[in-house]
Coordinates of C-alpha atoms and ligand atoms in Angstrom, one line a residue:
M6 CA -114.2 34.1 62.7
T7 CA -113.7 31.0 64.8
D8 CA -115.0 30.5 68.3
P9 CA -112.4 31.1 71.1
A10 CA -111.0 27.9 72.6
P11 CA -112.9 26.7 75.6
L12 CA -111.4 27.8 78.9
S13 CA -109.7 24.8 80.6
P14 CA -109.7 24.7 84.3
S15 CA -106.4 26.0 85.7
T16 CA -104.0 23.2 86.7
H17 CA -102.0 25.6 88.9
T18 CA -102.7 25.2 92.6
P19 CA -101.1 27.8 94.8
P20 CA -98.6 26.5 97.3
R21 CA -99.8 25.6 100.8
R22 CA -99.1 28.4 103.2
Y23 CA -97.7 27.5 106.7
R24 CA -98.5 30.0 109.4
A25 CA -97.3 31.0 112.8
S26 CA -98.3 33.7 115.3
G27 CA -96.4 36.6 116.8
K28 CA -96.8 37.3 120.5
V29 CA -97.1 40.1 123.0
I30 CA -95.8 39.6 126.5
L31 CA -98.4 40.9 128.9
L32 CA -96.3 40.3 132.0
G33 CA -93.0 38.7 133.0
E34 CA -90.4 39.3 130.2
H35 CA -86.8 38.9 131.5
A36 CA -88.0 37.3 134.8
V37 CA -89.0 34.4 132.5
V38 CA -85.3 33.9 131.6
Y39 CA -84.7 33.1 135.3
G40 CA -87.4 30.4 135.6
H41 CA -90.3 32.7 136.6
P42 CA -93.6 32.5 134.8
A43 CA -94.6 34.9 132.0
L44 CA -98.1 35.7 130.6
A45 CA -98.3 36.2 126.8
A46 CA -100.9 36.4 124.1
A47 CA -100.4 35.3 120.5
I48 CA -101.0 37.8 117.7
T49 CA -102.3 36.8 114.3
P50 CA -101.4 37.1 111.5
G51 CA -97.7 36.6 112.4
C52 CA -96.1 35.2 109.4
E53 CA -96.6 32.9 106.4
V54 CA -94.1 30.6 104.6
W55 CA -94.5 28.5 101.5
H56 CA -92.4 26.4 99.2
A57 CA -91.2 28.2 96.0
A58 CA -89.8 26.7 92.8
P59 CA -86.2 26.0 93.7
A60 CA -83.7 28.1 91.6
A61 CA -80.8 25.9 92.8
P62 CA -80.3 22.9 95.0
G63 CA -79.8 23.5 98.7
L64 CA -81.7 25.6 101.2
S65 CA -82.9 29.2 100.8
L66 CA -85.4 31.6 102.3
T67 CA -86.6 34.5 100.3
I68 CA -88.3 37.5 101.9
A69 CA -89.5 39.5 98.9
A70 CA -90.4 42.6 100.9
W71 CA -86.8 42.9 101.9
E72 CA -85.6 41.9 98.4
R73 CA -83.3 39.3 100.0
T74 CA -82.7 35.6 99.8
F75 CA -80.9 34.0 102.8
R76 CA -78.8 30.8 102.5
P77 CA -77.0 28.8 105.2
D78 CA -73.6 29.9 104.0
D79 CA -74.2 33.6 103.7
A80 CA -73.2 34.4 107.3
S81 CA -76.3 36.5 108.0
D82 CA -78.2 35.6 111.2
L83 CA -81.2 34.5 109.2
G84 CA -79.0 32.3 107.0
R85 CA -77.4 30.7 110.1
A86 CA -80.9 30.3 111.7
L87 CA -82.1 28.5 108.6
A88 CA -79.1 26.2 108.7
A89 CA -79.7 25.4 112.4
L90 CA -83.4 24.7 111.8
A91 CA -82.8 22.5 108.8
E92 CA -80.0 20.6 110.6
T93 CA -82.3 19.9 113.5
L94 CA -85.0 18.7 111.2
G95 CA -82.6 16.7 108.9
V96 CA -83.6 18.6 105.8
T97 CA -81.0 19.6 103.1
D98 CA -83.1 21.0 100.2
A99 CA -85.9 23.5 100.2
A100 CA -86.6 26.8 98.6
L101 CA -88.8 28.8 101.0
E102 CA -90.5 32.1 100.6
G103 CA -92.0 34.1 103.5
V104 CA -94.0 37.1 104.4
L105 CA -93.9 38.9 107.8
H106 CA -97.0 40.7 109.1
L107 CA -95.2 42.1 112.1
P108 CA -92.4 44.6 112.5
G109 CA -89.0 43.0 112.9
G110 CA -87.0 43.4 116.2
G111 CA -89.9 45.2 117.9
G112 CA -90.7 42.6 120.7
L113 CA -93.6 41.0 118.9
G114 CA -91.9 37.7 118.2
S115 CA -91.4 38.1 114.5
S116 CA -88.3 36.0 114.3
A117 CA -89.9 33.2 116.3
A118 CA -93.0 33.3 114.1
L119 CA -90.8 33.0 111.0
G120 CA -88.8 30.1 112.6
V121 CA -92.0 28.2 113.4
A122 CA -93.6 28.8 110.0
C123 CA -90.3 27.7 108.3
A124 CA -90.3 24.6 110.6
R125 CA -93.8 23.8 109.6
A126 CA -93.0 24.2 105.9
L127 CA -90.0 21.9 106.2
L128 CA -92.0 19.3 108.1
G129 CA -95.0 19.7 105.7
G130 CA -97.5 20.4 108.3
D131 CA -98.2 21.4 111.9
D132 CA -98.8 17.9 113.4
D133 CA -95.3 17.3 114.8
L134 CA -95.2 19.9 117.6
E135 CA -92.2 18.4 119.3
R136 CA -90.0 18.7 116.2
T137 CA -91.5 22.1 115.3
L138 CA -90.5 23.4 118.7
A139 CA -87.1 21.8 118.6
G140 CA -86.3 23.3 115.2
A141 CA -87.6 26.7 116.1
L142 CA -85.6 26.7 119.3
A143 CA -82.4 26.0 117.3
W144 CA -83.4 28.9 115.1
E145 CA -84.1 31.3 118.0
K146 CA -80.8 30.5 119.6
V147 CA -79.0 32.0 116.7
F148 CA -80.7 35.3 117.3
H149 CA -81.0 35.4 121.1
G150 CA -78.3 33.1 122.5
N151 CA -80.3 31.4 125.3
P152 CA -84.0 32.2 124.8
S153 CA -86.5 31.3 127.4
G154 CA -88.7 29.8 124.7
V155 CA -91.7 32.0 125.3
D156 CA -91.6 33.4 121.7
H157 CA -91.5 30.3 119.7
T158 CA -93.8 28.4 122.0
L159 CA -96.5 31.1 121.6
A160 CA -95.8 31.2 117.9
A161 CA -96.5 27.5 117.6
L162 CA -99.4 27.2 120.1
G163 CA -101.3 30.5 119.9
G164 CA -103.8 31.6 122.5
V165 CA -103.2 33.3 125.9
R166 CA -100.7 31.3 127.9
R167 CA -98.7 31.2 131.1
F168 CA -95.2 30.1 130.1
V169 CA -92.4 28.7 132.3
K170 CA -89.0 28.0 130.8
G171 CA -88.3 24.3 130.7
E172 CA -91.9 23.4 131.6
G173 CA -93.8 24.9 128.6
A174 CA -97.1 26.7 128.3
S175 CA -100.5 26.3 129.7
R176 CA -103.6 28.0 128.5
V177 CA -105.1 30.8 130.6
G178 CA -108.8 30.9 130.5
L179 CA -110.4 34.3 129.6
R180 CA -113.9 35.1 130.7
R181 CA -114.2 37.6 127.9
G182 CA -112.2 39.1 125.1
M183 CA -109.9 42.1 125.5
T184 CA -108.5 44.7 123.2
L185 CA -104.8 45.6 123.2
V186 CA -103.4 48.6 121.4
I187 CA -99.7 48.1 120.5
A188 CA -97.5 51.0 119.6
D189 CA -94.0 50.9 118.1
S190 CA -91.5 53.3 119.8
G191 CA -89.4 53.2 116.6
E192 CA -86.4 52.5 118.8
R193 CA -84.5 49.2 118.5
A194 CA -82.2 47.3 120.9
S195 CA -80.9 43.8 120.6
T196 CA -82.7 41.2 122.8
R197 CA -79.3 39.6 123.4
D198 CA -77.9 42.9 124.8
M199 CA -80.9 43.6 127.0
V200 CA -80.9 40.1 128.4
A201 CA -77.1 40.5 129.0
S202 CA -77.7 43.8 130.8
V203 CA -80.1 42.1 133.3
A204 CA -77.6 39.3 133.8
A205 CA -75.0 41.9 134.7
Q206 CA -77.4 43.3 137.3
V207 CA -78.0 39.9 138.7
A208 CA -74.2 39.4 138.9
H209 CA -73.5 42.8 140.6
R210 CA -76.6 43.3 142.7
P211 CA -77.9 39.7 143.2
A212 CA -80.2 40.2 146.1
E213 CA -81.9 43.4 144.8
T214 CA -82.2 42.2 141.2
R215 CA -83.6 38.8 142.3
R216 CA -86.2 40.6 144.5
T217 CA -87.3 42.6 141.5
L218 CA -87.6 39.5 139.3
E219 CA -89.6 37.7 142.1
A220 CA -91.9 40.8 142.4
I221 CA -92.6 40.5 138.6
A222 CA -93.4 36.8 139.1
A223 CA -96.0 37.7 141.8
L224 CA -97.7 40.1 139.3
V225 CA -98.0 37.2 136.8
R226 CA -99.5 35.0 139.4
N227 CA -102.1 37.6 140.3
A228 CA -103.0 38.3 136.7
C229 CA -103.4 34.5 136.0
L230 CA -106.0 34.5 138.8
A231 CA -107.7 37.7 137.6
L232 CA -108.1 36.8 133.9
P233 CA -110.5 33.9 134.2
E234 CA -112.6 36.2 136.4
G235 CA -112.7 38.8 133.6
D236 CA -110.9 41.2 136.0
F237 CA -109.1 43.5 133.5
K238 CA -108.7 46.2 136.1
T239 CA -106.3 43.9 138.0
L240 CA -104.5 42.9 134.8
G241 CA -104.0 46.6 134.0
D242 CA -102.7 47.4 137.5
M243 CA -100.2 44.5 137.2
M244 CA -99.1 45.8 133.8
N245 CA -98.4 49.3 135.3
L246 CA -96.5 47.8 138.2
N247 CA -94.5 45.5 135.8
Q248 CA -93.5 48.6 133.8
M249 CA -92.2 50.3 136.9
L250 CA -90.1 47.2 137.7
L251 CA -88.8 46.9 134.1
S252 CA -87.9 50.5 134.3
S253 CA -86.0 49.9 137.6
L254 CA -84.0 47.3 135.6
L255 CA -83.1 50.0 133.1
L256 CA -85.1 48.3 130.3
S257 CA -87.4 51.2 129.5
T258 CA -86.6 54.4 127.5
E259 CA -88.0 57.9 127.7
R260 CA -90.0 57.3 124.5
L261 CA -91.6 54.1 125.9
E262 CA -92.4 56.0 129.2
T263 CA -94.0 58.8 127.1
L264 CA -96.1 56.3 125.1
C265 CA -97.2 54.4 128.3
A266 CA -98.2 57.6 130.0
A267 CA -100.2 58.8 126.9
A268 CA -102.0 55.5 126.7
R269 CA -103.0 55.6 130.4
G270 CA -104.0 59.3 130.1
A271 CA -106.3 58.3 127.3
G272 CA -108.0 55.6 129.3
A273 CA -105.9 52.5 129.0
L274 CA -106.2 50.3 132.1
G275 CA -102.5 49.4 131.9
A276 CA -99.5 50.0 129.7
K277 CA -96.0 48.7 129.5
L278 CA -93.2 47.8 127.2
T279 CA -93.3 44.4 125.7
G280 CA -90.5 42.1 124.9
A281 CA -86.8 42.8 125.6
G282 CA -87.2 46.6 126.0
G283 CA -84.6 49.3 125.3
G284 CA -87.1 50.3 122.6
G285 CA -89.5 48.1 120.5
C286 CA -93.2 48.1 121.2
M287 CA -95.4 49.0 124.1
V288 CA -98.8 47.4 124.8
A289 CA -101.9 49.1 126.3
L290 CA -104.9 47.2 127.7
C291 CA -108.1 48.9 126.8
P292 CA -111.5 48.5 128.5
D293 CA -114.3 47.2 126.3
E294 CA -115.7 50.5 124.9
A295 CA -114.6 51.2 121.3
A296 CA -114.4 54.9 122.3
T297 CA -111.5 54.2 124.7
V298 CA -109.7 52.1 122.1
A299 CA -110.1 55.0 119.6
R300 CA -108.9 57.5 122.2
V301 CA -105.8 55.5 123.1
T302 CA -105.0 54.8 119.5
A303 CA -105.3 58.6 118.7
A304 CA -103.1 59.6 121.6
L305 CA -100.3 57.2 120.5
T306 CA -100.7 58.2 116.9
A307 CA -100.5 61.9 117.8
L308 CA -97.0 61.0 119.2
G309 CA -96.0 59.6 115.8
A310 CA -96.1 56.0 116.9
P311 CA -97.5 53.4 114.4
T312 CA -100.2 51.4 116.2
R313 CA -102.1 48.2 115.8
Q314 CA -105.2 46.9 117.5
V315 CA -105.2 43.3 118.7
E316 CA -108.4 41.5 119.8
V317 CA -107.6 38.7 122.2
T318 CA -110.5 36.2 122.3
P319 CA -111.3 33.7 125.0
Ligands
PMV15 O1 -88.0 41.0 122.4 P1 -88.4 39.6 122.2 O2 -89.7 39.5 121.5 O3 -87.3 38.7 121.7 O4 -88.8 39.0 123.7 C1 -87.7 38.7 124.6 C2 -88.3 38.2 125.9 C3 -87.2 38.1 127.0 O5 -87.9 37.6 128.1 C4 -86.6 39.4 127.3 C5 -86.2 37.1 126.6 C6 -86.6 35.6 126.6 O6 -85.8 34.8 126.1 O7 -87.7 35.3 127.1

């Protein structure tokens, strides 16, 4: 019997993974479209993209979990978004593969995270923030028409940030970490339609609707003062008030109201829908004690909602 051949070290190195975050809007969605500030926190992991061995020349993006490959000429939103991104970055050939760690269309910024991760993969790194943001904005426009930019900016920068359309994002200092419990209503609505429904209200009832949007902006300003003090009670109050104002803009649903009420009943300091509304996810702010987080999670789970816990660190 001969000795087995010595094991040679593997020459295969796994492809580099390019990552981007999801986000949860704590306050200010929709008002942000009209130039008011929003407060948002990045969620990781959001999504990962890497270069695969190309099966054919040209551009492609494969999402194995969906058993689909998207190409610029296939007329799908993702195919068109890939085309817009690649054109902005001046890239013509790349076979990308991606994995999403967030539910799609639920208000957690999954499309922006994918756009930013694809931009980073096409650029070969995350050094060129300006081109990453420009490419991801072109990508986001395919899905949302005229996005404020909060999603892809948070996807690229991470952290907890105050965002203003056209101005960008500034970091909001946190005195201590906070725990969020996010629950998926299971309902879905298009961001484009929800943004259009607010635009219709601005057109038909300009004074009232603008007052509501300004009231939302005031909540964001208060929360940005409260967070560096570690004052989560105020942030929670602002979230509850924001939910009422979003409801008055017809952006909530019965299911979202039920989930918010259950979270508050179980001890959350504040709860609201997050993102475009009409369904999607809700976010509950939990005080520090693990017991409250567990109670809020149990209350939401009892209503059949998938939940996830997010730790937001200073
Ligand atoms: O639902 P999402 O994750 O796409 O969030 C949309 C946020 C809006 O303020 C409603 C739109 C925007 O462009 O900012």
